Coordinates of C-alpha atoms in Angstrom, one line a residue:
X2 CA 116.3 74.6 102.6
X3 CA 119.5 73.5 101.0
X4 CA 120.9 70.0 100.2
X5 CA 122.6 69.8 103.5
X6 CA 119.2 70.0 105.3
X7 CA 117.7 67.3 103.2
X8 CA 120.6 64.9 104.1
X9 CA 119.9 65.4 107.8
X10 CA 116.3 64.9 109.0
X11 CA 116.7 66.9 112.2
X12 CA 117.0 70.4 110.7
X13 CA 114.1 69.6 108.4
X14 CA 112.1 68.5 111.4
X15 CA 112.5 71.9 113.0
X16 CA 110.4 73.6 110.2
X17 CA 107.5 71.1 110.5
X18 CA 104.4 72.1 112.4
X19 CA 102.8 70.0 115.0
X20 CA 99.9 69.2 112.6
X21 CA 102.3 67.7 110.0
X22 CA 104.1 65.5 112.5
X23 CA 101.7 62.5 112.4
X24 CA 102.2 62.1 108.7
X25 CA 106.0 62.2 109.1
X26 CA 105.7 59.7 112.0
X27 CA 103.7 57.4 109.7
X28 CA 106.5 57.4 107.2
X29 CA 109.1 57.1 109.9
X30 CA 107.5 53.9 111.3
X31 CA 107.8 52.3 107.9
X32 CA 111.5 53.1 107.6
X33 CA 113.7 51.0 109.8
X34 CA 116.5 53.6 109.8
X35 CA 114.3 56.6 110.6
X36 CA 114.4 56.2 114.4
X37 CA 118.1 55.9 114.5
X38 CA 118.7 59.0 112.3
X39 CA 116.0 61.3 113.8
X40 CA 116.5 60.4 117.4
X41 CA 114.2 61.5 120.2
X42 CA 112.4 64.1 118.1
X43 CA 110.3 61.4 116.5
X44 CA 109.3 59.6 119.7
X45 CA 105.6 59.9 120.6
X46 CA 104.2 60.4 124.0
X47 CA 102.6 57.2 125.2
X48 CA 99.5 57.2 127.5
X49 CA 98.3 53.8 128.7
X50 CA 95.0 53.6 130.7
X51 CA 94.0 50.4 132.4
X52 CA 90.7 49.8 134.2
X53 CA 90.4 47.2 136.9
X54 CA 87.8 44.4 136.6
X55 CA 86.0 46.2 133.8
X56 CA 83.8 43.9 131.6
X57 CA 84.2 44.2 127.8
X58 CA 80.4 44.5 127.6
X59 CA 80.3 47.6 129.9
X60 CA 81.3 50.0 127.1
X61 CA 79.1 51.6 124.5
X62 CA 81.7 51.0 121.8
X63 CA 81.6 47.3 122.6
X64 CA 77.8 47.1 122.4
X65 CA 76.4 48.4 125.7
X66 CA 73.4 50.7 125.1
X67 CA 72.5 51.3 128.7
X68 CA 75.7 52.7 130.2
X69 CA 77.1 56.0 129.2
X70 CA 80.8 55.9 128.3
X71 CA 81.1 58.8 125.8
X72 CA 84.8 59.5 126.4
X73 CA 86.0 56.0 125.8
X74 CA 83.6 55.6 122.9
X75 CA 85.1 58.8 121.4
X76 CA 88.5 57.2 121.8
X77 CA 87.3 54.3 119.7
X78 CA 85.7 56.5 117.1
X79 CA 89.0 58.4 116.6
X80 CA 91.2 55.3 116.7
X81 CA 91.4 51.5 116.3
X82 CA 89.3 49.1 118.3
X83 CA 90.4 45.5 118.9
X84 CA 87.6 43.0 119.3
X85 CA 89.7 40.0 120.3
X86 CA 92.1 41.5 122.8
X87 CA 93.1 39.0 125.5
X88 CA 94.5 39.2 128.9
X89 CA 97.3 36.8 129.7
X90 CA 95.7 35.9 133.1
X91 CA 92.2 36.3 134.6
X92 CA 93.2 38.0 137.8
X93 CA 95.1 41.1 138.7
X94 CA 98.7 40.3 139.7
X95 CA 99.7 37.9 136.9
X96 CA 97.8 39.8 134.3
X97 CA 99.6 43.0 135.1
X98 CA 103.0 41.3 135.4
X99 CA 102.5 39.9 131.8
X100 CA 101.3 43.4 130.6
X101 CA 104.4 45.1 132.0
X102 CA 106.9 42.5 130.7
X103 CA 105.4 41.1 127.6
X104 CA 105.8 37.6 129.1
X105 CA 103.5 35.0 130.6
X106 CA 103.5 35.6 134.3
X107 CA 104.7 32.0 134.9
X108 CA 108.0 33.0 133.3
X109 CA 108.7 35.5 136.2
X110 CA 107.1 33.4 139.0
X111 CA 104.2 35.8 139.2
X112 CA 101.4 33.3 138.8
X113 CA 99.9 30.8 141.3
X114 CA 101.8 27.6 142.1
X115 CA 100.5 27.0 145.6
X116 CA 96.9 28.1 145.3
X117 CA 97.6 31.9 145.9
X118 CA 96.7 33.7 142.7
X119 CA 97.5 37.3 143.7
X120 CA 99.6 39.2 146.2
X121 CA 97.7 39.4 149.5
X122 CA 99.6 42.0 151.6
X123 CA 101.7 45.1 151.2
X124 CA 103.9 43.5 153.8
X125 CA 104.6 40.3 151.8
X126 CA 108.0 39.6 150.2
X127 CA 106.7 38.4 146.7
X128 CA 106.6 40.7 143.7
X129 CA 107.9 41.3 140.2
X130 CA 111.5 40.2 140.2
X131 CA 114.3 42.7 139.7
X132 CA 115.7 40.8 136.7
X133 CA 112.4 41.3 134.8
X134 CA 112.4 44.2 132.3
X135 CA 109.3 46.4 131.9
X136 CA 108.5 48.6 129.0
X137 CA 108.9 51.5 131.4
X138 CA 112.6 50.6 132.0
X139 CA 113.4 50.4 128.3
X140 CA 111.7 53.7 127.5
X141 CA 113.3 55.4 130.5
X142 CA 116.7 54.5 128.9
X143 CA 115.4 56.1 125.7
X144 CA 115.0 59.4 127.4
X145 CA 111.3 59.1 128.3
X146 CA 109.9 60.6 131.5
X147 CA 108.0 57.6 132.9
X148 CA 105.2 57.7 135.4
X149 CA 102.7 55.4 137.1
X150 CA 99.5 56.8 138.6
X151 CA 97.2 54.4 140.4
X152 CA 97.3 50.7 141.2
X153 CA 100.5 48.6 141.2
X154 CA 99.9 45.2 142.9
X155 CA 103.4 43.9 141.9
X156 CA 104.9 44.0 145.4
X157 CA 106.9 46.5 147.4
X158 CA 109.7 45.1 149.6
X159 CA 111.9 42.0 149.8
X160 CA 114.0 42.0 153.0
X161 CA 113.4 45.3 154.7
X162 CA 110.8 48.0 154.9
X163 CA 112.9 50.3 152.8
X164 CA 114.5 48.2 150.2
X165 CA 111.6 48.7 147.7
X166 CA 113.0 45.9 145.5
X167 CA 109.6 45.4 143.8
X168 CA 108.6 49.1 143.8
X169 CA 107.6 50.8 140.6
X170 CA 110.7 53.1 140.9
X171 CA 112.8 50.0 140.7
X172 CA 111.1 48.9 137.5
X173 CA 111.6 51.8 135.3
X174 CA 109.2 54.4 136.5
X175 CA 110.6 57.8 137.4
X176 CA 107.4 58.8 139.4
X177 CA 104.8 56.8 141.3
X178 CA 101.7 58.0 143.0
X179 CA 99.0 55.6 144.0
X180 CA 98.2 52.3 145.6
X181 CA 101.0 49.8 145.9
X182 CA 98.4 47.1 146.6
X183 CA 94.8 46.7 145.3
X184 CA 91.4 47.5 146.6
X185 CA 89.9 45.1 149.1
X186 CA 86.5 45.5 150.9
X187 CA 88.3 46.6 154.1
X188 CA 89.3 49.8 152.3
X189 CA 85.7 51.0 152.6
X190 CA 84.6 51.1 156.3
X191 CA 81.0 50.5 155.3
X192 CA 81.7 47.2 153.4
X193 CA 81.8 43.7 154.9
X194 CA 85.4 42.4 155.4
X195 CA 87.0 40.4 152.6
X196 CA 90.5 39.5 153.6
X197 CA 89.5 38.9 157.3
X198 CA 86.8 36.5 156.3
X199 CA 88.8 34.5 153.7
X200 CA 92.0 34.3 155.7
X201 CA 90.4 34.3 159.1
X202 CA 88.5 31.1 158.5
X203 CA 91.7 29.2 157.6
X204 CA 93.6 30.7 160.5
X205 CA 90.8 29.9 162.9
X206 CA 90.8 26.3 161.7
X207 CA 94.6 26.1 162.2
X208 CA 94.2 27.5 165.7
X209 CA 91.5 25.0 166.6
X210 CA 93.7 22.1 165.4
X211 CA 96.7 23.3 167.4
X212 CA 94.5 23.9 170.5
X213 CA 93.1 20.4 170.1
X214 CA 96.6 19.0 169.9
X215 CA 97.6 20.8 173.1
X216 CA 94.5 19.6 174.9
X217 CA 95.2 16.1 173.8
X218 CA 98.7 16.2 175.2
X219 CA 97.4 17.8 178.5
X220 CA 94.8 15.0 178.8
X221 CA 97.4 12.4 178.2
X222 CA 99.6 13.9 180.8
X223 CA 96.8 14.1 183.4
X224 CA 95.9 10.4 182.8
X225 CA 99.5 9.4 182.9
X226 CA 99.5 8.2 179.3
X227 CA 102.2 10.7 178.1
X228 CA 105.4 11.5 179.9
X229 CA 106.1 15.1 179.1
X230 CA 106.9 18.0 181.5
X231 CA 104.1 20.4 182.3
X232 CA 106.3 23.2 181.2
X233 CA 106.1 21.8 177.7
X234 CA 102.3 21.7 177.9
X235 CA 102.0 25.3 179.2
X236 CA 104.6 26.5 176.7
X237 CA 102.7 25.0 173.8
X238 CA 99.4 26.4 175.1
X239 CA 101.1 29.9 175.3
X240 CA 102.3 29.6 171.7
X241 CA 98.8 28.8 170.6
X242 CA 97.4 31.8 172.4
X243 CA 100.2 34.0 171.0
X244 CA 99.4 32.7 167.5
X245 CA 95.7 33.3 167.9
X246 CA 96.2 36.8 169.4
X247 CA 98.6 37.9 166.7
X248 CA 96.5 36.9 163.7
X249 CA 93.2 38.0 165.3
X250 CA 94.6 41.4 166.0
X251 CA 96.3 41.7 162.6
X252 CA 93.1 41.2 160.7
X253 CA 91.7 44.3 162.4
X254 CA 94.6 46.2 160.7
X255 CA 93.9 45.1 157.1
X256 CA 92.6 48.6 156.1
X257 CA 95.5 50.3 157.8
X258 CA 98.2 48.1 156.3
X259 CA 96.8 47.4 152.8
X260 CA 94.8 50.5 151.9
X261 CA 97.5 53.1 151.6
X262 CA 98.8 55.7 149.1
X263 CA 102.4 56.3 148.3
X264 CA 104.2 59.0 146.5
X265 CA 107.4 57.5 145.2
X266 CA 109.0 55.7 148.2
X267 CA 107.0 57.6 150.8
X268 CA 103.6 56.6 152.4
X269 CA 101.5 59.7 152.3
X270 CA 98.1 58.4 153.4
X271 CA 97.5 55.5 155.7
X272 CA 94.8 54.3 155.7
X273 CA 93.6 56.0 152.5
X274 CA 90.3 58.0 152.4
X275 CA 88.7 56.2 149.5
X276 CA 86.0 58.8 148.9
X277 CA 88.6 61.3 147.6
X278 CA 91.2 58.9 146.1
X279 CA 89.8 59.1 142.6
X280 CA 90.1 62.9 142.5
X281 CA 93.7 62.7 143.9
X282 CA 94.7 60.2 141.2
X283 CA 93.1 62.2 138.5
X284 CA 94.9 65.3 139.7
X285 CA 98.2 63.5 139.7
X286 CA 97.8 62.3 136.2
X287 CA 96.9 65.8 134.9
X288 CA 99.9 67.2 136.8
X289 CA 102.2 64.7 135.3
X290 CA 101.0 65.6 131.8
X291 CA 101.5 69.3 132.6
X292 CA 105.1 68.8 133.9
X293 CA 106.2 66.6 131.0
X294 CA 104.3 68.1 128.0
X295 CA 107.6 68.9 126.2
X296 CA 107.9 65.1 126.0
X297 CA 108.5 62.4 125.4
X298 CA 106.7 60.8 128.3
X299 CA 105.2 57.5 129.1
X300 CA 102.2 57.7 131.5
X301 CA 100.6 54.5 132.8
X302 CA 97.3 55.4 134.5
X303 CA 96.2 52.3 136.4
X304 CA 92.7 53.1 137.5
X305 CA 91.1 51.7 140.8
X306 CA 87.7 51.7 139.0
X307 CA 85.7 49.4 138.8
X308 CA 87.1 47.0 141.4
X309 CA 85.0 46.5 144.6
X310 CA 84.5 48.2 146.9
X311 CA 82.7 50.7 144.6
X312 CA 83.3 54.2 145.9
X313 CA 81.6 56.7 143.7
X314 CA 81.5 60.5 144.2
X315 CA 78.2 62.3 144.7
X316 CA 78.4 63.7 141.2
X317 CA 77.8 60.3 139.7
X318 CA 75.8 58.5 142.4
X319 CA 72.3 57.4 141.2
X320 CA 72.9 58.6 137.6
X321 CA 73.2 55.3 135.8
X322 CA 70.7 52.6 135.0
X323 CA 72.7 49.9 136.7
X324 CA 73.0 51.0 140.3
X325 CA 76.3 51.4 142.1
X326 CA 78.3 49.5 139.5
X327 CA 76.9 51.5 136.6
X328 CA 77.6 54.7 138.5
X329 CA 81.2 53.6 139.0
X330 CA 81.6 52.8 135.3
X331 CA 80.3 56.2 134.3
X332 CA 82.6 58.0 136.8
X333 CA 85.5 56.0 135.4
X334 CA 84.6 57.3 131.9
X335 CA 84.5 60.8 133.3
X336 CA 88.1 60.4 134.7
X337 CA 89.2 59.1 131.3
X338 CA 87.6 62.2 129.7
X339 CA 89.5 64.5 132.1
X340 CA 92.8 62.9 131.0
X341 CA 92.0 63.0 127.3
X342 CA 90.9 66.7 127.7
X343 CA 94.3 67.5 129.3
X344 CA 96.1 65.8 126.4
X345 CA 94.1 67.9 123.9
X346 CA 94.4 71.2 125.9
X347 CA 98.2 70.9 125.9
X348 CA 98.3 70.3 122.2
X349 CA 99.5 66.7 122.5
X350 CA 96.7 64.8 120.9
X351 CA 98.5 64.3 117.5
X352 CA 101.8 63.4 119.1
X353 CA 100.4 60.9 121.7
X354 CA 99.6 57.3 121.3
X355 CA 96.6 56.6 123.7
X356 CA 95.6 53.1 124.7
X357 CA 92.7 51.9 126.9
X358 CA 92.1 48.4 128.3
X359 CA 91.1 46.4 131.3
X360 CA 93.3 43.9 133.2
X361 CA 90.8 41.0 132.7
X362 CA 87.1 40.4 132.5
X363 CA 84.3 41.5 134.8
X364 CA 83.8 40.1 138.3
X365 CA 80.6 38.1 138.0
X366 CA 80.6 36.8 141.6
X367 CA 80.7 40.4 143.0
X368 CA 77.1 40.6 144.2
X369 CA 75.3 42.0 147.2
X370 CA 72.1 40.0 147.5
X371 CA 70.4 40.4 144.2
X372 CA 72.5 43.6 143.3
X373 CA 75.3 43.1 140.8
X374 CA 78.5 44.8 141.9
X375 CA 80.7 43.4 139.1
X376 CA 80.9 43.9 135.4
X377 CA 79.2 42.5 132.3
X378 CA 81.2 40.5 129.8
X379 CA 78.7 40.8 126.9
X380 CA 78.1 37.6 124.9
X381 CA 81.2 35.9 126.3
X382 CA 81.0 33.0 128.7
X383 CA 82.6 33.3 132.2
X384 CA 84.3 36.1 134.0
X385 CA 87.2 37.1 136.3
X386 CA 89.2 34.2 137.6
X387 CA 88.4 31.9 134.7
X388 CA 91.5 31.4 132.7
X389 CA 89.9 29.6 129.7
X390 CA 86.4 31.0 129.1
X391 CA 86.4 34.2 127.0
X392 CA 84.6 36.3 129.6
X393 CA 87.5 36.0 131.9
X394 CA 90.2 37.2 129.5
X395 CA 88.6 39.1 126.6
X396 CA 89.1 42.8 127.3
X397 CA 88.7 46.2 125.6
X398 CA 91.6 47.3 123.4
X399 CA 91.5 50.8 121.9
X400 CA 94.4 52.7 120.3
X401 CA 94.3 56.3 119.2
X402 CA 97.0 58.3 117.4
X403 CA 95.4 60.8 115.0
X404 CA 97.1 61.0 111.6
X405 CA 99.0 57.8 112.2
X406 CA 96.4 55.2 113.0
X407 CA 93.1 55.2 110.9
X408 CA 90.1 56.5 112.7
X409 CA 87.1 54.1 113.3
X410 CA 89.0 50.9 112.2
X411 CA 88.0 47.6 113.8
X412 CA 90.4 44.7 114.0
X413 CA 89.1 41.2 114.8
X414 CA 92.5 39.4 114.9
X415 CA 93.7 37.8 118.1
X416 CA 95.9 40.1 120.1
X417 CA 97.2 40.1 123.7
X418 CA 97.9 42.5 126.5
X419 CA 101.4 41.2 126.3
X420 CA 101.7 42.8 122.8
X421 CA 101.8 46.3 124.4
X422 CA 105.3 45.6 125.6
X423 CA 106.9 45.2 122.2
X424 CA 104.6 47.8 120.6
X425 CA 105.6 50.5 123.1
X426 CA 109.2 49.5 123.0
X427 CA 109.3 49.8 119.2
X428 CA 107.5 53.2 119.1
X429 CA 109.9 54.5 121.8
X430 CA 113.0 53.6 119.9
X431 CA 114.1 50.8 122.2
X432 CA 115.0 47.2 121.6
X433 CA 113.1 44.1 122.8
X434 CA 115.3 42.0 125.1
X435 CA 117.0 39.1 123.3
X436 CA 118.0 37.2 126.4
X437 CA 114.6 35.9 127.3
X438 CA 111.3 34.7 125.8
X439 CA 109.0 37.5 124.9
X440 CA 105.4 36.3 124.3
X441 CA 104.0 39.5 123.0
X442 CA 104.3 40.7 119.4
X443 CA 104.4 44.3 118.1
X444 CA 101.0 45.6 117.0
X445 CA 102.4 48.4 114.9
X446 CA 102.0 46.7 111.5
X447 CA 98.5 45.4 112.4
X448 CA 97.3 48.8 113.7
X449 CA 98.6 50.7 110.6
X450 CA 97.1 48.2 108.2
X451 CA 100.5 47.0 106.9
X452 CA 99.7 43.5 108.2
X453 CA 96.5 41.6 107.4
X454 CA 96.8 39.1 110.3
X455 CA 98.0 39.1 113.9
X456 CA 101.5 37.8 114.5
X457 CA 99.9 35.2 116.9
X458 CA 99.1 31.8 115.4
X459 CA 98.6 30.3 118.9
X460 CA 97.8 31.8 122.3
X461 CA 97.8 29.9 125.5
X462 CA 95.5 30.7 128.4
X463 CA 96.6 29.9 131.9
X464 CA 94.7 29.8 135.3
X465 CA 97.5 30.0 137.8
X466 CA 100.2 27.4 136.7
X467 CA 97.6 25.3 134.9
X468 CA 97.0 25.6 131.1
X469 CA 93.3 25.7 130.8
X470 CA 92.9 26.5 127.1
X471 CA 94.7 27.3 123.9
X472 CA 93.5 29.0 120.6
X473 CA 94.7 28.5 117.1
X474 CA 94.2 31.1 114.4
X475 CA 94.3 29.1 111.2
X476 CA 95.2 32.0 108.9
X477 CA 94.8 29.9 105.7
X478 CA 91.1 29.1 106.4
X479 CA 90.4 32.1 108.6
X480 CA 88.9 29.9 111.3
X481 CA 89.6 30.4 115.0
X482 CA 89.8 27.3 117.1
X483 CA 89.6 27.2 120.9
X484 CA 90.6 24.0 122.8
X485 CA 89.7 23.7 126.5
X486 CA 91.6 21.2 128.6
X487 CA 90.2 22.3 132.0
X488 CA 87.1 24.3 132.9
X489 CA 85.7 25.4 136.3
X490 CA 82.7 23.7 137.8
X491 CA 80.2 26.5 138.1
X492 CA 78.2 26.9 141.3
X493 CA 75.3 26.4 141.6
X494 CA 75.1 23.9 138.7
X495 CA 73.9 25.7 135.6
X496 CA 75.0 29.1 136.8
X497 CA 77.4 31.3 134.8
X498 CA 79.9 31.7 137.6
X499 CA 81.1 30.3 141.0
X500 CA 78.7 32.1 143.2
X501 CA 79.4 31.7 146.9
X502 CA 83.1 31.0 146.2
X503 CA 84.4 34.5 145.4
X504 CA 86.2 33.2 142.3
X505 CA 86.3 29.9 140.4
X506 CA 89.4 27.8 141.3
X507 CA 92.1 26.8 138.8
X508 CA 92.6 23.2 140.1
X509 CA 91.4 20.6 142.5
X510 CA 87.8 19.4 142.9
X511 CA 86.4 22.7 141.6
X512 CA 87.5 22.0 138.0
X513 CA 86.8 19.4 135.3
X514 CA 89.5 17.9 133.2
X515 CA 88.4 17.2 129.7
X516 CA 89.6 14.1 127.8
X517 CA 89.2 14.6 125.0
X518 CA 89.3 18.3 125.2
X519 CA 86.4 20.6 124.4
X520 CA 86.7 22.2 121.0
X521 CA 85.0 25.4 119.8
X522 CA 85.1 27.4 116.6
X523 CA 85.1 30.9 117.8
X524 CA 84.7 32.2 114.3
X525 CA 81.0 31.2 114.4
X526 CA 80.5 30.6 118.1
X527 CA 82.2 33.4 120.1
X528 CA 80.0 32.6 123.1
X529 CA 81.5 29.1 123.3
X530 CA 78.0 27.6 123.5
X531 CA 78.3 24.6 121.1
X532 CA 81.3 22.3 121.6
X533 CA 82.2 20.4 118.5
X534 CA 82.5 16.7 118.1
X535 CA 84.0 14.3 115.6
X536 CA 80.6 13.7 114.0
X537 CA 79.9 17.4 113.6
X538 CA 83.3 18.7 112.6
X539 CA 85.4 16.8 110.1
X540 CA 88.6 18.6 111.2
X541 CA 88.1 17.7 114.9
X542 CA 91.0 15.3 115.2
X543 CA 93.4 17.3 113.0
X544 CA 92.7 20.5 115.0
X545 CA 93.3 18.8 118.4
X546 CA 96.5 17.3 117.1
X547 CA 97.8 20.6 115.8
X548 CA 97.0 22.5 118.9
X549 CA 98.5 19.7 121.1
X550 CA 101.8 20.0 119.1
X551 CA 101.8 23.8 119.7
X552 CA 101.2 23.2 123.4
X553 CA 104.2 20.8 123.6
X554 CA 106.4 23.3 121.8
X555 CA 105.3 26.1 124.1
X556 CA 105.9 24.1 127.2
X557 CA 109.5 23.5 126.1
X558 CA 110.1 27.3 126.4
X559 CA 109.2 27.3 130.1
X560 CA 111.9 27.3 132.7
X561 CA 111.6 26.9 136.5
X562 CA 111.8 30.2 138.4
X563 CA 111.4 31.2 142.1
X564 CA 107.6 31.4 142.8
X565 CA 106.7 34.8 143.9
X566 CA 103.2 33.8 145.1
X567 CA 104.4 31.0 147.4
X568 CA 103.0 30.8 151.0
X569 CA 106.3 32.1 152.3
X570 CA 106.3 35.1 150.1
X571 CA 102.6 35.8 150.3
X572 CA 102.6 35.8 154.2
X573 CA 102.5 39.2 155.9
X574 CA 105.8 40.2 157.6
X575 CA 105.8 43.1 160.0
X576 CA 109.3 44.1 159.1
X577 CA 108.3 44.6 155.4
X578 CA 105.1 46.6 156.1
X579 CA 105.1 50.1 154.6
X580 CA 104.3 52.5 157.4
X581 CA 104.2 56.1 158.2
X582 CA 104.2 57.0 161.9
X583 CA 104.7 54.4 164.6
X584 CA 104.3 50.7 163.8
X585 CA 101.9 49.0 164.2
X586 CA 99.6 52.0 164.5
X587 CA 100.7 53.4 161.2
X588 CA 98.9 56.6 160.4
X589 CA 99.2 59.7 158.2
X590 CA 97.0 61.8 156.0
X591 CA 97.3 64.0 152.9
X592 CA 98.0 67.7 153.3
X593 CA 94.4 69.1 153.8
X594 CA 95.2 71.8 151.3
X595 CA 96.0 69.2 148.7
X596 CA 92.8 67.3 149.4
X597 CA 90.8 70.5 149.0
X598 CA 92.5 71.5 145.8

């Protein structure tokens, strides 16, 4: 190699083997000019795997000794494990919006403002706005092949059935195969209805009130107390009947309209056959890796496991010590193992950053009698739906990149799912947008050991639009303070969740406002069992004052945006419903040969 080759890193790179690449990448990440000089040759593949409703205590590498998760545990042994990794929201839609954009979901209108906390229908008009920038969009511009396999739950259409304004392909993904919505109990024919019960009760009450109004008018007309034409009375009665008939019939179509699979813009299975969906998603992920192994690629595998209803294949049924839920966790680990094996078989292990997490904490209220159908959140208090308690927001966070990230390292600094956005953008050679507030911070320095502390001094924990808690990492003292302004009222009293209510609420009579706020020192009390008081903590007043100042500064960064989860956008609209075949009897199935493959 002559002097000319030393001046230009690209010719030098040609002579390097795959095995030497991680070391060069390590040096590259530490040199700001490296990416601009070396171009796409230095860009790693990026594999992001997100479970659904998985509790942090469900994994062996986080302390579980009764469930078998060898593949995820191996990922932790070969990489870096975060112990204080936090979701930006305790339910699916806002958590995933924050993950994709690096911003609190409120900034994009993707969190509750009217009581609705997640998207409810494929046929609604709400979803991730087109002006939001995902990490997929930035990496797509950097030459990455980008794919999403699995759950989306960020909306589909805005004004017509084919505009796909919220669709993954309109947010930076080149390829999408999976479920545009989320699992609901109706997706499994053997499970009791979920949407029908929750929504049907409210609609039935509305129908009764309207019917009572019509009967009152009819009685007044009969007694001569009201002077209205009978045509008006009969017309009103007809409208009430039409309203009742339409919603009563539509609830019977929940599975057909919400439980569907799409490939890119096309519906390919409606309703989906849940018993074979996991195998189809796994096959699609492996196929994507095969097609794009020359790289670079970004693959986001958004698992349906372990959200109810729990559909587990025969291979894993009855194999765990924790019933159907444990079987589902162990099957999920098997799916992760298949993907990791594919990465290794194609020789991509050393050139791929792999990341595993969950979108929020385990679902404690998911029970069937005395059988637990939701996850375990370890020592942490609370669960899914609770925006302040650790159990609702503390999630697994595992990174592996052999030769670049140290194996077996454990980091106890506060980090966020929102940090994935700037981390991935940096590694892919892109630039974080400068025209908006980005709440995430790149984890590259922390993961490599170049930074001792997380870039987060404060983190803010929302439940819908309501700020429930905030944490302060006092780096000088090393103490980690947590302040709770609002907590849910657990049901029954003394329980650990809101049993009988599905999920704990964010506001209203189901929460308690604390004045003064509750204060915990997570450094010594991660279970949030012992609230501090002025008499027991000399810094009590100073800590509350400092956190309150940070909250005020944070709130000044929030701007009003159109709410995507408003009643008007949440409502099902027939003209927006994705459909194959003839509406409303939408129906299609996968190619049998594909299903048997």
